[in-house]
Coordinates of C-alpha atoms and ligand atoms in Angstrom, one line a residue:
X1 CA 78.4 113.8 81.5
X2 CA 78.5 116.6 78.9
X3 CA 81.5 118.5 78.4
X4 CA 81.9 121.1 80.4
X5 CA 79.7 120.2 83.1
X6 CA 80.7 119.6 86.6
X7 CA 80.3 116.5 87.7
X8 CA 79.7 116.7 91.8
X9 CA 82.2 115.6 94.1
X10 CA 81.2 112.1 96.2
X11 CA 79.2 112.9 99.8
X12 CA 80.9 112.6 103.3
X13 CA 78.7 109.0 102.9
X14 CA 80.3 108.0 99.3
X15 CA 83.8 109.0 100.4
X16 CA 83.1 106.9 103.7
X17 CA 82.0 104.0 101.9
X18 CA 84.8 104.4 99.5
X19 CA 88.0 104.9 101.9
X20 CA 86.4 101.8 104.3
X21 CA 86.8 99.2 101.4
X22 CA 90.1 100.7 100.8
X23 CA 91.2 100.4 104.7
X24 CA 89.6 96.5 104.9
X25 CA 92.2 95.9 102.0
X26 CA 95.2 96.5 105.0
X27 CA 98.2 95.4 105.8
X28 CA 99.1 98.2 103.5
X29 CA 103.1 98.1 101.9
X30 CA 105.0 100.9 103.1
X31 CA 108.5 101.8 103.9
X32 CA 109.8 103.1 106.9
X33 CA 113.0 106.0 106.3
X34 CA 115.4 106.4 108.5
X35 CA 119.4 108.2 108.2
X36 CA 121.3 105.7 106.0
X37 CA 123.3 104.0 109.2
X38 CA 120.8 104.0 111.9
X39 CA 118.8 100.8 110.4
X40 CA 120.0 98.7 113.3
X41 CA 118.3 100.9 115.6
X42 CA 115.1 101.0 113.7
X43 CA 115.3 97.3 113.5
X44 CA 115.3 97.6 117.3
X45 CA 112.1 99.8 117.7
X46 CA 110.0 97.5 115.3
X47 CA 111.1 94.6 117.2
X48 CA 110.6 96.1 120.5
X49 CA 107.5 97.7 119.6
X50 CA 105.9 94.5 118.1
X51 CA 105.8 95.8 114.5
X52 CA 105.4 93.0 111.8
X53 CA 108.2 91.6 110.3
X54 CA 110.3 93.2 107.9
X55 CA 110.2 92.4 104.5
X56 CA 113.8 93.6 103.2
X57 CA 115.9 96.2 104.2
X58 CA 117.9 98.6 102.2
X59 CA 120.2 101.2 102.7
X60 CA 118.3 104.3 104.0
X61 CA 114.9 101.6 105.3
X62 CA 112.4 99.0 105.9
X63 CA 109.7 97.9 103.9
X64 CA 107.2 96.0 105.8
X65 CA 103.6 95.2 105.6
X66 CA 101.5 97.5 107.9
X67 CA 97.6 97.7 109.0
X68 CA 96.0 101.0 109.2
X69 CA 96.8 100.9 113.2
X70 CA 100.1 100.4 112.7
X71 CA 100.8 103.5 109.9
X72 CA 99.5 105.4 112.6
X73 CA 101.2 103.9 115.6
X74 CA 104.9 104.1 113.3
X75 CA 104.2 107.5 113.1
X76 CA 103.4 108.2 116.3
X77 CA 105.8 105.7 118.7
X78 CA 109.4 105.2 116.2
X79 CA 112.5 107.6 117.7
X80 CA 114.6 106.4 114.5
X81 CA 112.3 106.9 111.9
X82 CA 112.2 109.8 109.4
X83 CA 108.9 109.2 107.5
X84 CA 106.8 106.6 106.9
X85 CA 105.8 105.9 103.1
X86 CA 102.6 103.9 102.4
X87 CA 103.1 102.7 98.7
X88 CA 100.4 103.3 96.2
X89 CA 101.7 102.6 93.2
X90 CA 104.9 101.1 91.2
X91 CA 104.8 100.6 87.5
X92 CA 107.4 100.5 84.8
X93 CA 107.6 104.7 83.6
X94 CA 110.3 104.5 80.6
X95 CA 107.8 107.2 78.5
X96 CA 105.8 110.0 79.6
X97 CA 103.0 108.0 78.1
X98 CA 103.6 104.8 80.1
X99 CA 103.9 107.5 83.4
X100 CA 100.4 109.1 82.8
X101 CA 98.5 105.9 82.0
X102 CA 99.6 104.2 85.5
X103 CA 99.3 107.3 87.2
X104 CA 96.1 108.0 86.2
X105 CA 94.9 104.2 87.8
X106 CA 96.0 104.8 91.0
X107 CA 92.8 105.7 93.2
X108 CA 93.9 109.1 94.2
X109 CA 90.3 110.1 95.4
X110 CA 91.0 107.4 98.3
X111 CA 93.9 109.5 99.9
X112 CA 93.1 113.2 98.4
X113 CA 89.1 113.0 98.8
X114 CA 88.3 117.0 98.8
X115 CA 91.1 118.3 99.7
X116 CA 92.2 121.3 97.6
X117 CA 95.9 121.0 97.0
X118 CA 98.8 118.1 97.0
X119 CA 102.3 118.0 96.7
X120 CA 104.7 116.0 94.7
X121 CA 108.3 114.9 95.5
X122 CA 110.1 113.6 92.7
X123 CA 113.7 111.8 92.4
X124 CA 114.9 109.8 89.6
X125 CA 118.2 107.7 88.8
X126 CA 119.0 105.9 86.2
X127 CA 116.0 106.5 84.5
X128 CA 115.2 107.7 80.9
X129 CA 112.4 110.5 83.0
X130 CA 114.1 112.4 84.7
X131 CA 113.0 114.4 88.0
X132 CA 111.4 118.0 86.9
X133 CA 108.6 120.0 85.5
X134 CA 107.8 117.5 82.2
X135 CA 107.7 114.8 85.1
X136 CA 105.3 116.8 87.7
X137 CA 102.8 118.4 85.2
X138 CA 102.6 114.8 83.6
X139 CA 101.5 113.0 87.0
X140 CA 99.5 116.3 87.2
X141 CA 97.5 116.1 84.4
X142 CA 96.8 112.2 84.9
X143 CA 96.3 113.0 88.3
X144 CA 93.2 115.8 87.2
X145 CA 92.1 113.2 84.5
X146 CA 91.3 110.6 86.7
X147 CA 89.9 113.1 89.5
X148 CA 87.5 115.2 87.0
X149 CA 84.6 113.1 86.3
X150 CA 84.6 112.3 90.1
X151 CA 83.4 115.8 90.4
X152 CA 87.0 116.5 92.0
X153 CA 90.1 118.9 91.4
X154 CA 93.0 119.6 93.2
X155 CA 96.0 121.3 92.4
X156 CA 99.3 120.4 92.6
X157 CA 101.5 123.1 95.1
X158 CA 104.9 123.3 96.5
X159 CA 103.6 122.7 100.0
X160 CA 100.6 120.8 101.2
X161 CA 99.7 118.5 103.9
X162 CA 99.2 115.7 101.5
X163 CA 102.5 114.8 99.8
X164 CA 103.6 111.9 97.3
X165 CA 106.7 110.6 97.1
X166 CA 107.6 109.6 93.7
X167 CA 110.5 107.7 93.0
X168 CA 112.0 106.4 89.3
X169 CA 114.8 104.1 89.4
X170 CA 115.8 102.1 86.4
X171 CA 112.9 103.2 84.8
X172 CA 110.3 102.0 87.3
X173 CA 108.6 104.3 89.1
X174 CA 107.3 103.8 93.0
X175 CA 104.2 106.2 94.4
X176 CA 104.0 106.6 97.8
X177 CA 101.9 108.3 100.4
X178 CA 104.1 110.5 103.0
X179 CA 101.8 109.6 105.7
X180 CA 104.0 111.4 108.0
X181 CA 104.0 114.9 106.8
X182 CA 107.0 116.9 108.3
X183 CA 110.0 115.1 108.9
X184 CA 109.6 112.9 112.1
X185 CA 112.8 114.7 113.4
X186 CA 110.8 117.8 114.3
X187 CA 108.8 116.6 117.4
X188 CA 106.6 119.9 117.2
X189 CA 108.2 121.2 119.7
X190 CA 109.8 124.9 119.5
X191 CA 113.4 124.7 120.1
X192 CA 116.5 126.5 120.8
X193 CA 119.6 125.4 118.4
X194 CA 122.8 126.3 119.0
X195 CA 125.8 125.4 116.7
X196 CA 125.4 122.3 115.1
X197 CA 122.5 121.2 116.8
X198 CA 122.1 116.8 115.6
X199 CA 118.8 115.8 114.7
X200 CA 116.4 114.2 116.8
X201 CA 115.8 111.0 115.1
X202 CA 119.9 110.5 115.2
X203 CA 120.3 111.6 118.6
X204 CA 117.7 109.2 119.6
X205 CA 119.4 106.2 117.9
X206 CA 122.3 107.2 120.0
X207 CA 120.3 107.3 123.5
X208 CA 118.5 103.6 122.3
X209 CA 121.5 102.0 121.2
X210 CA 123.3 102.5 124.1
X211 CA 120.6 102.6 126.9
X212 CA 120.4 99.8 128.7
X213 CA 119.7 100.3 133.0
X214 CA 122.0 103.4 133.8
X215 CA 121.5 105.4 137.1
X216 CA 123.1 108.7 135.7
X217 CA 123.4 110.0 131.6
X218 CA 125.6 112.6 130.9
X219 CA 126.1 115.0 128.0
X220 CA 129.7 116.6 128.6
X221 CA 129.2 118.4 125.1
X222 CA 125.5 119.4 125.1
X223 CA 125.3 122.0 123.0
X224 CA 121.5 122.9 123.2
X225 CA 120.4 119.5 124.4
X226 CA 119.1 117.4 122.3
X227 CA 120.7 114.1 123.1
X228 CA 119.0 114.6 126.8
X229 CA 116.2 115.4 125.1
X230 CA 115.8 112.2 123.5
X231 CA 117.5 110.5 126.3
X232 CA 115.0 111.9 128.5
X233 CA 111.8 111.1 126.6
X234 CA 113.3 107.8 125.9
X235 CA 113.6 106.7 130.0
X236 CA 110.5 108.5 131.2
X237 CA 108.4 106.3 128.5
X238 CA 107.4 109.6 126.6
X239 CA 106.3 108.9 122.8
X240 CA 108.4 111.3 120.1
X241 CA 105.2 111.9 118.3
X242 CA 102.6 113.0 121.2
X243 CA 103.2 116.9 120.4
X244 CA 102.5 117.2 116.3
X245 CA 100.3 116.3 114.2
X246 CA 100.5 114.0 110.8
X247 CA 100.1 113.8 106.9
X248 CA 97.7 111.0 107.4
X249 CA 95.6 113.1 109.5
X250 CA 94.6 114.8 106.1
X251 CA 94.0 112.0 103.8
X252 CA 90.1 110.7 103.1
X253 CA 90.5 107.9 104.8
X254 CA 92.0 109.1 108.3
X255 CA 89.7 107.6 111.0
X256 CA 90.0 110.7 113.9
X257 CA 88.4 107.7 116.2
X258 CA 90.7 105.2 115.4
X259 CA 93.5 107.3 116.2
X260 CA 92.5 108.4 119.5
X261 CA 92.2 104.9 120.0
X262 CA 96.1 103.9 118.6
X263 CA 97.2 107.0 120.6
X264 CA 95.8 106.2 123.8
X265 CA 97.0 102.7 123.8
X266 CA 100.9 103.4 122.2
X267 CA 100.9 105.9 125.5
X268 CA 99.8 103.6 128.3
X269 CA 102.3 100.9 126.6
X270 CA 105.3 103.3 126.6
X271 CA 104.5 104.5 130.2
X272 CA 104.9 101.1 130.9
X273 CA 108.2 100.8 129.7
X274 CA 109.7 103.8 131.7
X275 CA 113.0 103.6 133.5
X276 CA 112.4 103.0 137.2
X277 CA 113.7 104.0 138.8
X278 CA 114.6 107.4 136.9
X279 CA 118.5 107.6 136.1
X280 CA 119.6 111.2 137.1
X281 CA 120.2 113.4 133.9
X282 CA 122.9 115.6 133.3
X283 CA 124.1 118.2 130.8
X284 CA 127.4 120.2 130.2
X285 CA 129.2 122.9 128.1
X286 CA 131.9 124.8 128.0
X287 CA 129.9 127.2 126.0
X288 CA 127.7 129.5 128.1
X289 CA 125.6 130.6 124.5
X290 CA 125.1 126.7 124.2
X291 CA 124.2 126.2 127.8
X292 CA 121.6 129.3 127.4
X293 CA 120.2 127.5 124.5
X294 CA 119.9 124.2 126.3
X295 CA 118.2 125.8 129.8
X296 CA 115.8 127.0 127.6
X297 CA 115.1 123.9 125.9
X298 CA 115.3 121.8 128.9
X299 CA 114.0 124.5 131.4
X300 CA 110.1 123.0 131.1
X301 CA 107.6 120.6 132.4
X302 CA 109.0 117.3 130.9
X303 CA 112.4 118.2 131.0
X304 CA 112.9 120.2 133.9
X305 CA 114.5 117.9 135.9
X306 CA 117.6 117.8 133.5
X307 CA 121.0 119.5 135.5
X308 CA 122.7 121.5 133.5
X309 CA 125.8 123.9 134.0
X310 CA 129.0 124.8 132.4
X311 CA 131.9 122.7 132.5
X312 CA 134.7 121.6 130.5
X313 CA 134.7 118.3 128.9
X314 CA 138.6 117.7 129.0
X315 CA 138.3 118.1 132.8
X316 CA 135.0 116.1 133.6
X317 CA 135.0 113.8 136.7
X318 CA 132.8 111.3 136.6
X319 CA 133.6 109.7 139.6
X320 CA 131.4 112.7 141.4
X321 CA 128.2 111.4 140.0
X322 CA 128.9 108.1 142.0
X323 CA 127.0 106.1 139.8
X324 CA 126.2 102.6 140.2
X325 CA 126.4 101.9 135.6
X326 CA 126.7 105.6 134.0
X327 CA 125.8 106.2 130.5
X328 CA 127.8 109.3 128.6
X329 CA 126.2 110.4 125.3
X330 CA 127.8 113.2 123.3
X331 CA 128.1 114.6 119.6
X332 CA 131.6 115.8 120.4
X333 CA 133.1 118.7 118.4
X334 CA 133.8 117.6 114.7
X335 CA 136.0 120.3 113.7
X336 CA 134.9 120.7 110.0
X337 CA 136.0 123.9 109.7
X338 CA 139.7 124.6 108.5
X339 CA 142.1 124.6 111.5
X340 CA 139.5 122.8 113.5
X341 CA 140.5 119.1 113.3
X342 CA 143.0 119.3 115.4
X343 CA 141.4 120.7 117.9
X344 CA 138.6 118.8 118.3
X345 CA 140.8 115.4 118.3
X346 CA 142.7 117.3 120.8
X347 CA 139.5 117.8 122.9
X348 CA 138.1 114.1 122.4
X349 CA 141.4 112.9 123.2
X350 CA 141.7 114.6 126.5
X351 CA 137.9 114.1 127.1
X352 CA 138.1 110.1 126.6
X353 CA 141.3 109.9 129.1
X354 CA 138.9 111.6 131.5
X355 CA 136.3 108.4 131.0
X356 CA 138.8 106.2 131.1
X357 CA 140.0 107.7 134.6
X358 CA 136.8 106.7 136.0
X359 CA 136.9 104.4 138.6
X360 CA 133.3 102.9 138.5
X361 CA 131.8 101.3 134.9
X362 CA 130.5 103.3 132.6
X363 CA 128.9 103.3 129.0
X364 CA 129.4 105.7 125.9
X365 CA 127.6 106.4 123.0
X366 CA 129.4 109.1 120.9
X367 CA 129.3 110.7 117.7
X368 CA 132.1 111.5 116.1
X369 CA 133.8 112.9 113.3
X370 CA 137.6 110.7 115.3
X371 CA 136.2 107.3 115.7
X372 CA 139.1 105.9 115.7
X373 CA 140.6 107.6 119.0
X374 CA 138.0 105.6 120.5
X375 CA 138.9 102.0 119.2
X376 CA 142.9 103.1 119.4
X377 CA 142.0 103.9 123.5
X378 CA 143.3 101.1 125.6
X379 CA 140.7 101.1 128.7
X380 CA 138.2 101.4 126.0
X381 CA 136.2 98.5 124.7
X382 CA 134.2 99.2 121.3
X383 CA 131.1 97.6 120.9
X384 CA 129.6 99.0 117.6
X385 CA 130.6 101.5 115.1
X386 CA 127.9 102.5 112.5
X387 CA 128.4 105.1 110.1
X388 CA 125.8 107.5 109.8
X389 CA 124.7 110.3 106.9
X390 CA 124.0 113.2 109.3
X391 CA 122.5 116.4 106.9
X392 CA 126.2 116.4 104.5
X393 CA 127.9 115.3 107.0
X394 CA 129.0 111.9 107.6
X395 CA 129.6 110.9 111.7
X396 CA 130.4 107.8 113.5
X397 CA 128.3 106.0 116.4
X398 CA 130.5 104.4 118.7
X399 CA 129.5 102.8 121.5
X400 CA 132.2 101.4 123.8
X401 CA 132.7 101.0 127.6
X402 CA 135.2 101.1 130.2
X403 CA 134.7 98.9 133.1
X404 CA 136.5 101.5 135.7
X405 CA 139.9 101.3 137.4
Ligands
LIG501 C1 128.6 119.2 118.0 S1 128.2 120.3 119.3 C2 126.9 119.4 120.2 C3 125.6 119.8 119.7 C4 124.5 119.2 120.5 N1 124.4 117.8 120.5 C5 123.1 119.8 120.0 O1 122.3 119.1 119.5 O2 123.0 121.0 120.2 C6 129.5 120.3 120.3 C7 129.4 121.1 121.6 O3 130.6 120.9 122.4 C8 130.9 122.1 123.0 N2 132.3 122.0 123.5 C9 133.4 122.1 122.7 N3 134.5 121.9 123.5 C10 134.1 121.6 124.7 C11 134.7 121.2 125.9 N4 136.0 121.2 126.0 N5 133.9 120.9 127.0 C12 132.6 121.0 126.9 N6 131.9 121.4 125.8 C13 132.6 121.6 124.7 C14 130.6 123.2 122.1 O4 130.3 124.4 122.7 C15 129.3 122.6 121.4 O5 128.1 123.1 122.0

């Protein structure tokens, strides 16, 4: 090619060819994310879920080896899970030099094919690079390099459906494919928050870990819902992906028949594995601004069978629900703010004498900012406690039962 010219980017057929060698090269390495404390959940939902097994955990996630079924199917069917990675590169990066030479092997035209625009996501630690502009234009400029004579050339952007992860640690630097796009906490569902609403992904590992075969789940602290969401969704078999879309959707080797294909089967497997019968659904709040935000949330089609209605937590009687095994789930008041804490111990004090008055068995699954309250309570019995990053915030999981008076 003479300078200057343009060469001209590959045909649907080249770019066909191209990504199908690639996708015949599967099981693919990748690393599944989730909050740093809920990996015993995940491990639960890849076991459950028949993923292969892991290859190490670390703080924070899996890595595993995954087909091009599966990268999907993570996406689509994990509660736990915060993204899903698909590594495409990892090099030693002391220099700027070393950095653009690897970069610029890695077959970007597999994931980016025509596509305009990408984003990059960069951390460093203890690393001689360091996360920032030098860092970015370099993998851009190796990036455009190895993209040119393919008759290709997108730009870099702050937002785009295709983004890399890029990672330096000791001076070795890991590329990944975000094959999840968004967060997998945002189910693509509008919602309602109310104060400190807990994310999805967190509030599911509450509802797994502790659901077993309950008749009734309550929320005594419900704030806008979202534990009954997940609760919900979790019991009636309904995957947390089925109303968004993915980053992998976008890249030049998505297969829109393959995934019709992974999403039709993940759904007739988790319809399978529905509660039945149903367990009875139940929400509270002393708040009525909270309660408003939870109707809303819960006031539709999949969720409308949810009760809801204001109550205090500190005088809840669970005995009225007459159930058979009840499960409580609750992100109970943390009281972060100054002169709070002793409030909310108050409140979760008061609230866990009212469990422990119950005269029939029941479960909880709570997160709190007291867990000790729970293990000091006498009818209680701890079963876990896992300490989970929630946004800055660190919370317990406790799960713990009493067996009823
Ligand atoms: C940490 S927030 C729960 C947030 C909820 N999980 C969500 O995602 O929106 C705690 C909730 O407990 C409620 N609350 C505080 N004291 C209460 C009490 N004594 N009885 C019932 N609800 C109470 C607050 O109004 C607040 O909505």
């Amino acid at each position: 090619m003479v300078d200057g010219e343009r060469a001209n980017p590959p045909s649907d057929k080249a770019l066909e060819r191209r990504t199908g060698r690639w996708l015949r090269s599967e099981p693919f390495e990748c690393f599944v994310q989730v909050a740093p404390g809920l990996e015993g959940a995940l491990a639960e939902e890849l076991r459950g879920g028949g993923f292969p097994t892991v290859v190490a955990w670390e703080r924070g996630g899996a890595s595993l080896a995954l087909d091009h079924a599966d990268v999907m199917r993570a996406n689509l069917v994990l509660r736990t899970a915060s993204r899903v990675l698909l590594r495409i590169g990892s090099f030693a990066a002391a220099t700027p030099e070393m950095l653009f030479d690897n970069v610029g092997r890695i077959p970007w035209e597999l994931h980016l094919g025509r596509s305009d625009t990408y984003a990059l996501r960069i951390t460093s630690r203890s690393s001689k690079l360091q996360a920032g502009d030098g860092v970015a234009n370099t993998i851009a400029r190796a990036v455009a390099k190895r993209l040119r004579p393919l008759g290709l050339h997108p730009a870099p952007a702050e937002h785009a459906t295709l983004e890399f992860a890029i990672r330096i640690v000791d001076d070795r630097c890991t590329v990944s494919f975000n094959t999840s796009g968004e967060h997998l906490h945002r189910r693509g569902v509008r919602r309602h928050v109310n104060d400190a609403p807990v994310r999805e992904t967190i509030a599911a590992g509450v509802a797994l870990h502790a659901f077993r075969a309950h008749d009734v789940i309550v929320d005594p602290f419900c704030g806008s819902g979202t534990l009954l969401l997940e609760a919900a969704d979790l019991v009636a078999g309904r995957l947390p992906g089925r109303g968004r879309s993915f980053g992998f959707e976008s890249a030049a080797w998505h297969r829109p028949g393959r995934w019709r294909e992974v999403r039709r089967l993940a759904t007739a497997r988790a319809a399978e594995a529905a509660a039945a019968p149903a367990p009875r659904l139940v929400g509270m709040d002393v708040d009525p601004e909270a309660l408003a935000a939870a109707r809303h949330n819960l006031s539709e089609g999949d969720h409308a069978h949810v009760d809801l209605a204001l109550g205090d937590a500190t005088a809840l009687d669970l005995d009225r629900f007459a159930a058979q095994r009840g499960l409580v789930v609750a992100n109970v008041p943390y009281g972060v703010r100054l002169g709070e804490r002793a409030d909310a111990a108050t409140t979760l004090r008061r609230f866990l004498e009212r469990c422990a008055a119950a005269t029939s068995p029941w479960d909880l699954a709570l997160l709190t900012t007291h867990p000790h309250l729970v293990r000091e309570h006498e009818a209680l019995e701890v079963e876990h406690m896992r300490t989970i990053a929630s946004g800055g915030l660190r919370v317990t999981m406790v799960t713990a039962r009493t067996e009823g008076s």
